[in-house]
């Protein structure tokens, strides 16, 4: 098909349910970036896509056009497999902090670009920045140099990468066109593919505290992203993991760094360790570093036991300007909140913890100052929760549900009630939920 | 329901197929005009409306909000019924030029605001402006004064009326959101209701040369507009009329003025006279000036026979700055093309004229300079076609199909072939089509 003449011709075809050609999609995305497609035309196409959908081929073409809308990092000169992980976001999700050094310690290059927290989900960048001095704004040359030297770098999206996504995402946010599987897929995958990876592992979360509320919605998004990665010639795996209760015992920024370091010492909470290890294992397999799951498991166990995973984390912190003493003296290096408050289980607590509402806990953390409601809001890196109870543990009135960390005793007292309301009880222990629900 | 907080909340509700409240629609339309709703948000909502539709109540609310987005003319101080007609546009459609003075001569006040031609459909304003000196840009006070004095005025949309429609229409044009029955309905009806009319008659055309290609699409639009007028307390009737061949024998501007004047002398083509009289009769009935169809017919016959309709046209021309001698000496007053060319029926012409493709004829008129491809393009008021054959008339090779009027003999010769291709023949006379297909 010939190059389209006008943006409205492309909009009209999608409006009428047609399948767009790669040329049409490329024409549109290029126009969004160079300004020949007006914002209102982009908005009309976005709404048509939300309501008419995109085929897997169209989604792949959109991803490709977005990926190539700016700089695409080429890491082919670095010897060794480059694999990254992406999570759709959860509460207490410090997986990346453990995973990146752990997998790198096993010989996989991990060029990780992450986002900031917004709304109820935390962001890896915010957590890392709780470490004094830690820089997440490396330039692309600095990023490459560190990958060559340390084998892993953890930074934010640079302005040169995927400008189409920045523009489209800003529009989607104010035109009610965020909720679309193909648009979410293209947004995530275009950024990951622009990093120069050879393969990708996805953690697609579902439940109360996730962007996808149901397992079937998560499966739909995961299927689209896996197809999109494969279409781009980048082997892609996805794990569906539950996010009804927060991951681990800590929710916040400094408190999550602490929990991640404990994890790198092999002392992390069971759910956090299980999810991280499952994702890490997939990365080792995709990288060709492990020949099967048992081999991957054994390599991961070794890297944890011999301290190389923890050492790699120390190297990341030092290379990115942070204080590497954080690993051994995190109580003195990380910011600590001036006030803490232990929240006891209420008089009606009995039997077992049946549910800890991840969304409600996230709202507690936000209220304490650990999250941001708008993109430019400041964050209190010391604020958050620790020692949060886990589903399935026995409980009785007066036993601690969690410890709140914040700047103001009155605020802590007020927020304590909301935490209490987030926990449910049952006479019998609930059936344990697998930490990985599905593998795609 | 409470006032919505953000435009995206309204967009999201329509995206999800909800029925919007009058408050939400009003909030959005007001925002479009005052700039608090961004163009891209308006575009997203427009696309959601195209794909999700609007209920009759939502369409009425949108019409009401648009109607009241600017000045609304109040003609209640003028004694007598105020009735207008609107046509969805056709080829050779000079109905308004006959109708307005004719109906006014029967005692109905006709506050007529019309549009310009764009694409293949001609515009009443362009036709009127073929009369030297004729002003279509009266101010609202001038419009009122003329209505009080002459009982009829024929002008363009003023900038003060329905600013929401200007803004939304400009957006729809470049975002592929024109094709939507409720949006078309609200656009037309908001402008008509802002004129201060008591009742309205609609000429909804269907066929090759119409905006609506099928009778069922025309019926759908007519039904929506009639419901919308009734919802606003303005009795509204619609006639569905065929537009497969052009109306009358003339297509252009000055040439159509000439044909309209002939019509006011009772010597117009049968199809033009039938459609105009049917619409005029509805206007007389809605105005309460005639008590039944036979009474309306007799009043219209009288106004034509005694010359009062023609005299009213002369008054309009004089009141609006035009040369009133146009009525009696149109050959000297109206612009004439420097060159004309009679196009003969080709050697394979035989039997009867079976079809005259209105769209193809309109494109011939455009090529001659009588129309405009873009809103700011100039028009040659003298260009066009006269003596066009009608479906059902006997034909033989060499007999004239039409006379082309233009500025350049080479152009006329080139265009002649396209006119020849627009006419089809049959051995037997085709069954006559009623001039009015349906009345709603």
Coordinates of C-alpha atoms in Angstrom, one line a residue, chain A residues 88-93 120-121 203-216 218 240-248 251 271 275 353-363 388-392 419 421-424 430-437:
Chain A
X88 CA 3.9 -4.0 35.3
X89 CA 4.2 -2.7 38.8
X90 CA 3.1 -3.7 42.2
X91 CA 3.2 -2.8 45.9
X92 CA 6.4 -3.6 47.8
X93 CA 7.9 -4.7 44.4
X120 CA -0.1 3.4 44.2
X121 CA 2.8 1.6 42.5
X203 CA 6.6 -9.9 35.4
X204 CA 2.9 -9.3 34.7
X205 CA 1.1 -8.8 38.0
X206 CA -2.6 -9.2 38.6
X207 CA -4.8 -8.5 41.6
X208 CA -5.8 -5.8 44.1
X209 CA -2.5 -4.0 44.0
X210 CA -1.7 -4.4 40.2
X211 CA -2.6 -2.4 37.1
X212 CA -4.3 -5.5 35.8
X213 CA -7.0 -6.5 38.2
X214 CA -7.7 -10.0 36.9
X215 CA -5.5 -12.9 35.8
X216 CA -7.2 -13.1 32.4
X218 CA -2.8 -10.0 32.8
X240 CA 2.0 -14.0 35.8
X241 CA 2.4 -13.3 39.5
X242 CA -0.3 -12.4 42.1
X243 CA -0.4 -9.0 43.6
X244 CA -3.2 -9.2 46.1
X245 CA -1.0 -8.6 49.1
X246 CA 2.3 -6.6 49.0
X247 CA 5.5 -8.4 48.1
X248 CA 7.6 -8.9 51.2
X251 CA 6.7 -1.0 51.4
X271 CA 7.3 -14.5 48.3
X275 CA 9.2 -14.4 42.5
X353 CA -4.3 -13.4 58.4
X354 CA -6.6 -14.0 55.4
X355 CA -5.9 -10.9 53.3
X356 CA -3.7 -7.9 53.3
X357 CA -5.2 -5.4 50.7
X358 CA -2.2 -4.3 48.6
X359 CA -4.0 -1.3 47.3
X360 CA -5.0 -0.1 50.8
X361 CA -1.4 -0.7 52.0
X362 CA -0.1 1.3 49.1
X363 CA -2.4 4.2 50.0
X388 CA 3.9 -6.1 57.5
X389 CA 2.1 -9.3 58.3
X390 CA 1.7 -11.9 55.5
X391 CA -1.3 -13.8 54.5
X392 CA -1.4 -17.2 56.2
X419 CA -3.7 0.0 57.9
X421 CA -8.8 -1.8 57.9
X422 CA -6.6 -3.3 55.2
X423 CA -6.1 -6.7 57.0
X424 CA -8.7 -9.5 57.1
X430 CA -6.1 -19.8 53.8
X431 CA -4.8 -22.1 51.1
X432 CA -1.4 -20.9 50.0
X433 CA -1.3 -19.2 46.6
X434 CA 1.6 -20.1 44.2
X435 CA 4.0 -17.2 43.8
X436 CA 4.0 -17.7 40.1
X437 CA 0.6 -18.4 38.7

